[in-house]
Structures are given as structure tokens and as C-alpha cells.
Amino acid sequence: MFPIILLTIEDERQRSFMEQLYLTHRSSMYRTAIEILRHPQDADDVIQTVFLSLCGKIPRLMQMSCYTLRSYIVISTRNAAIDVIRKRERRPELLWGEEEYLDGLIDAQNEEETALFSFLEQTALNQAMRQLTVKDRSLLEMKYILGKTDSEIAESLGIKPNSVRVLIRRVRGKLISILKEEGHETDKN
């Protein structure tokens, strides 16, 4: 089902971009949603919800590399599907992306994040990420792949924004320690 929201986009270039985005990524979005939800109507609803959210971020999406964009879309779909389960079951349990969706960590956007991850090869990062707990991985995914603010992450996890900043700092420290143990040089000492 083609998202009706795309018809409301006035800018022809942006509408064309979003239509192509839908055609390119709809099947992977559906697979991601159905894998979690196991119900076709729920999966279709999640796709509609994600595209509604993406329509508010078109300029940002147009700037992303194809790999980062794919990661962003798949993780957004996964999180939207998880939100459906959370609402249905009223338990704060999350599912996390596999290593192929972690490409976005390499494309961190601010200087601090770039300095942190500039030394990493993707394989080393993926291996190190797998050693983190599910909660720690999700925190990094929300911050660096989905680009959520500390307040948005805090709301998702039911904690205070200041706690999010502390947790992210600790998890980055764990990630650096894991990489150092594996013999990878880091810029942070």
C-alpha cells in the first residue's frame, strides 16, 4: 500500500525522493516489521508510521549516504515495530539491530563522535558492538544511527535526559575498552 502522506509533499524533488525511497526500501521494511510483529496488518501500519515520521526529515534523509539511509530506515522500522509490541504488552523490552545495521555508527555527525569512531574499521566495530549488552547496543543505535536526542532516548527508556548522557559516556568507554583489548588503536586515551 503506497503511503498517502507522500501525496501531500509539495516539493516535487522531495516527493520524488520519498517515492523512490518507498519503492527501494519497502520490502526490507516489511521483512523487518513482520519478523518482529508476525502480523501483516501490523507490519503495514508500521511502514505507514515510519514513512510519516520520515516525511518530517526529508532534507536530512537526502543528505545521508545510501548505507546510512538504509540503516536509518531499517532501525526506525524495527523500533516502530517494537513500540507496537510495547504498547500491546506494556513491557519495556527492546530488540536490537544486527551488525549489518550498524553502518551508521561510522557516519557519526559531530566532531566528538567523529573523533571517537574515526579509528574504527567496520568489522572491528561490529565485533566490539556484539560484545556489548543489548541495552548498551540499543543506546548507541538510538544516539548514533537514529540520531535521537537525549530527551527522546530518555523518553523511550523511561529515564532522565541527564542519565542518558551519563550512560552514553559509559557505553562509549566500554566500547573503547573492548576495542583496545582487541588490539585496536583509539584516539581517546
XYZ file of N, CA and C in Angstrom:
567
model
N 0.845 -1.170 0.000
C 0.000 0.000 0.000
C 0.895 1.240 0.000
N 0.732 2.097 -0.978
C 1.537 3.305 -1.136
C 1.121 4.327 -0.084
N 2.066 4.875 0.669
C 1.712 5.834 1.729
C 1.067 7.096 1.159
N -0.142 7.364 1.563
C -0.909 8.536 1.128
C -0.180 9.825 1.497
N 0.545 9.808 2.604
C 1.239 11.009 3.069
C 2.180 11.556 2.001
N 2.714 10.684 1.143
C 3.642 11.138 0.104
C 2.969 12.089 -0.879
N 1.676 11.962 -1.049
C 0.950 12.833 -1.973
C 0.833 14.261 -1.446
N 1.048 14.434 -0.156
C 0.924 15.774 0.437
C 2.223 16.578 0.357
N 3.297 15.959 -0.087
C 4.580 16.657 -0.194
C 4.526 17.564 -1.414
N 4.669 18.855 -1.185
C 4.521 19.823 -2.270
C 5.744 19.899 -3.175
N 6.910 19.841 -2.609
C 8.138 19.941 -3.387
C 8.309 18.681 -4.245
N 8.335 18.860 -5.552
C 8.404 17.733 -6.494
C 9.659 16.886 -6.275
N 10.789 17.536 -6.027
C 12.045 16.811 -5.814
C 11.976 15.944 -4.557
N 11.430 16.511 -3.496
C 11.298 15.762 -2.251
C 10.292 14.625 -2.388
N 9.185 14.884 -3.074
C 8.179 13.836 -3.280
C 8.770 12.690 -4.098
N 9.510 13.022 -5.138
C 10.145 12.003 -5.967
C 11.154 11.198 -5.147
N 11.932 11.892 -4.302
C 12.900 11.218 -3.435
C 12.194 10.228 -2.516
N 11.105 10.667 -1.892
C 10.381 9.800 -0.954
C 9.692 8.635 -1.663
N 9.192 8.880 -2.858
C 8.590 7.781 -3.623
C 9.643 6.728 -3.952
N 10.817 7.170 -4.371
C 11.904 6.242 -4.675
C 12.366 5.521 -3.409
N 12.416 6.247 -2.328
C 12.789 5.660 -1.039
C 11.807 4.542 -0.669
N 10.530 4.816 -0.844
C 9.498 3.820 -0.549
C 9.673 2.587 -1.439
N 9.817 2.802 -2.731
C 9.948 1.677 -3.666
C 11.209 0.858 -3.386
N 12.269 1.529 -3.004
C 13.544 0.847 -2.757
C 13.536 0.076 -1.440
N 12.948 0.646 -0.399
C 13.104 0.081 0.945
C 11.854 -0.589 1.514
N 10.756 -0.554 0.813
C 9.524 -1.106 1.355
C 9.655 -2.577 1.710
N 10.288 -3.366 0.852
C 10.370 -4.806 1.120
C 11.239 -5.101 2.346
N 12.353 -4.390 2.509
C 13.179 -4.635 3.702
C 12.469 -4.131 4.959
N 11.708 -3.053 4.832
C 10.928 -2.566 5.967
C 9.869 -3.592 6.358
N 9.208 -4.155 5.352
C 8.163 -5.139 5.625
C 8.760 -6.376 6.297
N 9.887 -6.856 5.758
C 10.541 -8.033 6.356
C 10.913 -7.767 7.806
N 11.452 -6.591 8.064
C 11.847 -6.234 9.430
C 10.629 -6.211 10.350
N 9.563 -5.562 9.909
C 8.364 -5.439 10.739
C 7.670 -6.789 10.947
N 7.563 -7.584 9.901
C 6.852 -8.867 10.016
C 7.644 -9.844 10.879
N 8.961 -9.731 10.827
C 9.820 -10.585 11.658
C 9.547 -10.344 13.145
N 9.261 -9.120 13.491
C 9.014 -8.766 14.887
C 7.547 -8.958 15.256
N 6.647 -8.523 14.388
C 5.229 -8.479 14.731
C 4.448 -9.740 14.357
N 4.892 -10.430 13.318
C 4.235 -11.662 12.858
C 2.782 -11.454 12.427
N 2.456 -10.235 12.027
C 1.084 -9.956 11.596
C 1.136 -8.941 10.451
N 0.649 -9.296 9.252
C 0.768 -8.423 8.074
C 0.162 -7.029 8.240
N -1.005 -6.935 8.869
C -1.617 -5.611 9.020
C -0.784 -4.724 9.945
N -0.257 -5.308 11.006
C 0.601 -4.534 11.900
C 1.866 -4.078 11.172
N 2.427 -4.957 10.345
C 3.638 -4.610 9.591
C 3.343 -3.448 8.640
N 2.201 -3.488 7.952
C 1.819 -2.392 7.057
C 1.617 -1.088 7.834
N 1.007 -1.185 9.013
C 0.813 0.008 9.848
C 2.149 0.611 10.257
N 3.103 -0.247 10.592
C 4.424 0.234 10.992
C 5.091 0.962 9.823
N 4.986 0.408 8.628
C 5.586 1.048 7.457
C 4.978 2.436 7.248
N 3.663 2.531 7.374
C 2.990 3.830 7.237
C 3.474 4.807 8.303
N 3.599 4.328 9.533
C 4.055 5.172 10.643
C 5.472 5.672 10.406
N 6.336 4.772 9.956
C 7.725 5.154 9.708
C 7.795 6.185 8.590
N 7.036 5.983 7.512
C 7.081 6.953 6.417
C 6.507 8.299 6.832
N 5.528 8.287 7.679
C 5.004 9.548 8.206
C 6.110 10.273 8.971
N 6.842 9.537 9.783
C 7.959 10.121 10.528
C 9.069 10.598 9.590
N 9.384 9.801 8.573
C 10.448 10.151 7.629
C 10.115 11.410 6.833
N 8.847 11.641 6.573
C 8.450 12.820 5.802
C 8.823 14.117 6.507
N 8.955 14.077 7.809
C 9.371 15.254 8.554
C 10.881 15.459 8.552
N 11.597 14.511 7.960
C 13.064 14.566 7.983
C 13.668 14.478 6.587
N 12.923 14.864 5.577
C 13.368 14.702 4.190
C 14.711 15.372 3.910
N 14.915 16.635 4.282
C 16.226 17.243 3.977
C 17.396 16.459 4.588
N 17.218 16.001 5.802
C 18.269 15.207 6.465
C 18.486 13.878 5.735
N 17.399 13.232 5.348
C 17.494 11.947 4.648
C 18.208 12.092 3.309
N 17.947 13.208 2.625
C 18.551 13.429 1.310
C 20.067 13.608 1.405
N 20.558 13.965 2.587
C 21.986 14.168 2.789
C 22.727 12.870 3.157
N 21.997 11.835 3.542
C 22.617 10.595 4.016
C 23.152 9.748 2.865
N 24.219 9.018 3.143
C 24.714 8.045 2.165
C 23.697 6.912 2.079
N 23.754 6.135 1.021
C 22.766 5.060 0.850
C 22.849 4.038 1.980
N 24.051 3.777 2.495
C 24.201 2.799 3.571
C 23.646 3.322 4.889
N 23.929 4.572 5.174
C 23.405 5.181 6.393
C 21.890 5.287 6.307
N 21.389 5.653 5.151
C 19.954 5.770 4.941
C 19.267 4.425 5.145
N 19.832 3.376 4.583
C 19.268 2.027 4.752
C 19.251 1.648 6.227
N 20.361 1.895 6.910
C 20.433 1.599 8.342
C 19.372 2.383 9.107
N 19.278 3.643 8.798
C 18.324 4.515 9.481
C 16.891 4.007 9.288
N 16.552 3.655 8.073
C 15.194 3.197 7.768
C 14.896 1.865 8.446
N 15.824 0.930 8.366
C 15.590 -0.386 8.957
C 15.500 -0.297 10.481
N 16.383 0.474 11.089
C 16.345 0.629 12.547
C 15.077 1.373 12.966
N 14.675 2.382 12.198
C 13.426 3.094 12.500
C 12.236 2.140 12.424
N 12.236 1.281 11.416
C 11.163 0.300 11.264
C 11.172 -0.667 12.431
N 12.351 -1.154 12.763
C 12.480 -2.091 13.883
C 11.961 -1.448 15.172
N 12.361 -0.219 15.426
C 11.919 0.448 16.650
C 10.423 0.733 16.645
N 9.866 1.073 15.501
C 8.418 1.305 15.418
C 7.658 0.000 15.681
N 8.176 -1.110 15.167
C 7.547 -2.408 15.414
C 7.638 -2.769 16.893
N 8.758 -2.482 17.479
C 8.940 -2.742 18.914
C 7.989 -1.883 19.733
N 7.779 -0.644 19.306
C 6.827 0.223 20.001
C 5.425 -0.382 19.981
N 5.053 -0.994 18.865
C 3.740 -1.654 18.770
C 3.653 -2.779 19.799
N 4.707 -3.575 19.880
C 4.719 -4.673 20.854
C 4.662 -4.126 22.271
N 5.431 -3.078 22.537
C 5.442 -2.482 23.880
C 4.067 -2.002 24.284
N 3.411 -1.324 23.363
C 2.076 -0.825 23.672
C 1.110 -1.973 23.900
N 1.267 -3.026 23.116
C 0.389 -4.174 23.221
C 0.636 -4.944 24.516
N 1.861 -5.144 24.857
C 2.198 -5.982 26.009
C 2.560 -5.188 27.254
N 2.734 -3.882 27.123
C 3.071 -2.988 28.225
C 4.295 -3.446 29.002
N 5.315 -3.857 28.259
C 6.582 -4.155 28.918
C 7.698 -3.506 28.110
N 8.663 -2.902 28.792
C 9.715 -2.142 28.126
C 10.861 -3.006 27.596
N 10.552 -3.871 26.687
C 11.566 -4.760 26.137
C 11.885 -4.323 24.720
N 13.178 -4.275 24.371
C 13.591 -3.848 23.047
C 14.306 -4.972 22.323
N 14.230 -4.937 21.022
C 15.010 -5.831 20.184
C 16.039 -4.976 19.476
N 17.195 -5.544 19.162
C 18.279 -4.719 18.659
C 18.708 -5.177 17.283
N 19.288 -4.247 16.524
C 19.725 -4.498 15.164
C 20.954 -5.382 15.101
N 21.066 -6.104 14.016
C 22.252 -6.918 13.794
C 23.371 -6.037 13.278
N 24.533 -6.624 13.117
C 25.712 -5.856 12.745
C 25.555 -5.126 11.424
N 24.773 -5.662 10.486
C 24.648 -5.017 9.183
C 23.946 -3.663 9.278
N 23.256 -3.398 10.381
C 22.564 -2.136 10.537
C 23.394 -1.111 11.303
N 24.615 -1.457 11.628
C 25.440 -0.575 12.430
C 26.310 0.352 11.598
N 26.137 0.313 10.285
C 26.939 1.149 9.398
C 26.888 2.620 9.798
N 25.752 3.062 10.299
C 25.579 4.467 10.643
C 26.519 4.952 11.726
N 27.041 4.058 12.561
C 27.975 4.498 13.596
C 29.230 5.091 12.996
N 29.643 4.591 11.835
C 30.837 5.116 11.185
C 30.588 6.544 10.708
N 29.336 6.858 10.397
C 28.998 8.166 9.858
C 28.534 9.138 10.937
N 29.080 9.037 12.129
C 28.710 9.944 13.214
C 28.906 11.380 12.744
N 28.004 12.282 13.178
C 27.975 13.584 12.548
C 28.706 14.693 13.291
N 28.809 14.665 14.603
C 29.515 15.785 15.216
C 30.972 15.434 15.465
N 31.765 16.418 15.789
C 33.216 16.233 15.890
C 33.604 15.224 16.957
N 32.920 15.249 18.094
C 33.237 14.309 19.169
C 33.004 12.877 18.711
N 31.864 12.654 18.070
C 31.548 11.311 17.592
C 32.513 10.891 16.480
N 32.844 11.814 15.606
C 33.768 11.504 14.518
C 35.134 11.129 15.077
N 35.599 11.882 16.071
C 36.892 11.572 16.687
C 36.863 10.200 17.340
N 35.746 9.884 17.974
C 35.617 8.599 18.654
C 35.671 7.428 17.687
N 34.988 7.551 16.558
C 34.859 6.412 15.658
C 35.763 6.462 14.431
N 36.573 7.513 14.286
C 37.390 7.642 13.084
C 38.427 6.539 12.964
N 38.863 5.965 14.070
C 39.896 4.943 14.057
C 39.358 3.545 13.747
N 38.063 3.411 13.675
C 37.476 2.076 13.559
C 37.306 1.608 12.124
N 37.577 0.379 11.928
C 37.147 -0.288 10.713
C 35.800 -0.902 11.044
N 34.962 -1.050 10.057
C 33.619 -1.528 10.343
C 33.600 -2.918 10.974
N 34.448 -3.791 10.544
C 34.467 -5.142 11.105
C 34.802 -5.107 12.587
N 35.803 -4.340 12.952
C 36.191 -4.232 14.359
C 35.052 -3.646 15.188
N 34.391 -2.650 14.638
C 33.273 -2.038 15.341
C 32.145 -3.041 15.540
N 31.807 -3.774 14.498
C 30.735 -4.762 14.604
C 31.055 -5.821 15.644
N 32.293 -6.289 15.673
C 32.690 -7.301 16.655
C 32.613 -6.732 18.072
N 33.072 -5.525 18.232
C 33.027 -4.901 19.554
C 31.583 -4.658 19.988
N 30.746 -4.215 19.080
C 29.335 -3.967 19.403
C 28.644 -5.242 19.870
N 28.981 -6.369 19.258
C 28.360 -7.641 19.655
C 28.725 -8.037 21.082
N 29.809 -7.494 21.597
C 30.223 -7.821 22.960
C 29.516 -6.954 24.005
N 28.884 -5.888 23.568
C 28.131 -5.043 24.488
C 26.810 -5.718 24.831
N 26.220 -5.306 25.930
C 24.897 -5.826 26.288
C 23.867 -5.273 25.310
N 22.730 -5.892 25.282
C 21.645 -5.453 24.401
C 21.259 -4.011 24.720
N 21.191 -3.688 25.992
C 20.815 -2.334 26.404
C 21.852 -1.314 25.918
N 23.132 -1.656 26.059
C 24.195 -0.747 25.627
C 24.168 -0.545 24.118
N 23.986 -1.634 23.363
C 23.915 -1.514 21.900
C 22.749 -0.634 21.494
N 21.621 -0.832 22.132
C 20.434 -0.048 21.763
C 20.649 1.433 22.026
N 21.334 1.733 23.115
C 21.617 3.122 23.444
C 22.450 3.780 22.339
N 23.488 3.077 21.890
C 24.326 3.609 20.807
C 23.547 3.705 19.502
N 22.702 2.717 19.205
C 21.889 2.753 17.989
C 20.969 3.967 17.994
N 20.292 4.176 19.120
C 19.367 5.304 19.194
C 20.101 6.631 19.026
N 21.273 6.753 19.627
C 22.014 8.018 19.595
C 22.674 8.250 18.239
N 23.408 7.255 17.735
C 24.266 7.486 16.580
C 23.663 7.057 15.247
N 22.784 6.095 15.248
C 22.189 5.652 13.990
C 20.872 6.385 13.744
N 20.031 6.395 14.755
C 18.735 7.046 14.592
C 18.808 8.547 14.822
N 19.893 8.998 15.426
C 20.062 10.430 15.645
C 19.096 11.014 16.645
N 18.630 10.197 17.584
C 17.688 10.690 18.587
C 18.404 11.595 19.578
N 17.666 12.555 20.087
C 18.203 13.437 21.115
C 18.220 12.701 22.447
N 18.943 13.261 23.408
C 18.976 12.653 24.736
C 17.573 12.599 25.338
N 16.789 13.629 25.097
C 15.417 13.663 25.622
C 14.556 12.567 25.002
N 14.705 12.344 23.689
C 13.931 11.292 23.020
C 14.335 9.909 23.535
N 15.638 9.717 23.722
C 16.118 8.438 24.257
C 15.597 8.253 25.678
N 15.664 9.305 26.471
C 15.188 9.239 27.855
C 13.718 8.838 27.897
N 12.934 9.419 27.011
C 11.507 9.091 26.959
C 11.298 7.632 26.568
N 12.064 7.150 25.587
C 11.953 5.756 25.153
C 12.294 4.782 26.265
N 13.300 5.139 27.071
C 13.782 4.231 28.112
C 13.165 4.497 29.484
N 12.433 5.595 29.598
C 11.805 5.919 30.871
C 12.791 6.398 31.924
N 13.816 7.143 31.490
C 14.813 7.691 32.414
C 14.980 9.179 32.152
N 15.811 9.839 32.948
C 16.039 11.275 32.792
C 17.089 11.533 31.704
N 16.974 12.673 30.980
C 17.959 13.006 29.942
C 19.404 13.043 30.459
N 19.617 13.536 31.672
C 20.976 13.547 32.230
C 21.513 12.131 32.387
N 20.631 11.204 32.734
C 21.041 9.802 32.871
C 21.459 9.232 31.521
N 20.798 9.677 30.464
C 21.144 9.216 29.116
C 22.570 9.639 28.781
N 22.916 10.889 29.054
C 24.263 11.378 28.761
C 25.320 10.577 29.515
N 25.054 10.283 30.770
C 25.996 9.500 31.581
C 26.128 8.088 31.015
N 24.993 7.474 30.689
C 25.017 6.117 30.141
C 25.772 6.052 28.821
N 25.537 7.024 27.954
C 26.220 7.036 26.656
C 27.727 7.174 26.860
N 28.128 8.033 27.770
C 29.552 8.188 28.049
C 30.157 6.873 28.546
N 29.444 6.181 29.423
C 29.933 4.901 29.953
C 30.000 3.830 28.870
N 28.978 3.773 28.037
C 28.950 2.755 26.981
C 30.050 3.019 25.956
N 30.269 4.288 25.617
C 31.378 4.600 24.705
C 32.701 4.175 25.323
N 32.852 4.381 26.637
C 34.052 3.939 27.332
C 34.220 2.428 27.266
N 33.107 1.692 27.438
C 33.154 0.223 27.327
C 33.584 -0.187 25.926
N 33.005 0.487 24.923
C 33.317 0.164 23.535
C 34.800 0.411 23.246
N 35.316 1.510 23.733
C 36.736 1.816 23.542
C 37.600 0.769 24.242
N 37.207 0.378 25.450
C 37.969 -0.643 26.180
C 37.985 -1.969 25.429
N 36.848 -2.364 24.895
C 36.772 -3.613 24.129
C 37.689 -3.536 22.921
N 37.652 -2.422 22.230
C 38.492 -2.262 21.045
C 39.974 -2.276 21.403
N 40.331 -1.642 22.512
C 41.723 -1.649 22.944
C 42.173 -3.059 23.313
N 41.293 -3.809 23.997
C 41.617 -5.197 24.357
C 41.863 -6.053 23.122
N 41.174 -5.724 22.029
C 41.319 -6.471 20.789
C 42.495 -5.951 19.957
N 43.225 -4.985 20.501
C 44.427 -4.504 19.818
C 44.205 -3.372 18.827
N 43.060 -2.709 18.895
C 42.786 -1.583 18.009
C 43.201 -0.304 18.688
N 43.905 0.543 17.956
C 44.314 1.841 18.486
C 43.108 2.782 18.491
N 43.049 3.624 19.505
C 41.999 4.630 19.565
C 42.634 6.002 19.763
N 41.877 7.032 19.384
C 42.351 8.399 19.579
C 42.155 8.852 21.008
N 41.236 8.181 21.734
C 40.944 8.544 23.120
C 41.791 7.680 24.039
N 42.545 8.283 24.922
C 43.391 7.510 25.839
C 42.928 7.663 27.253
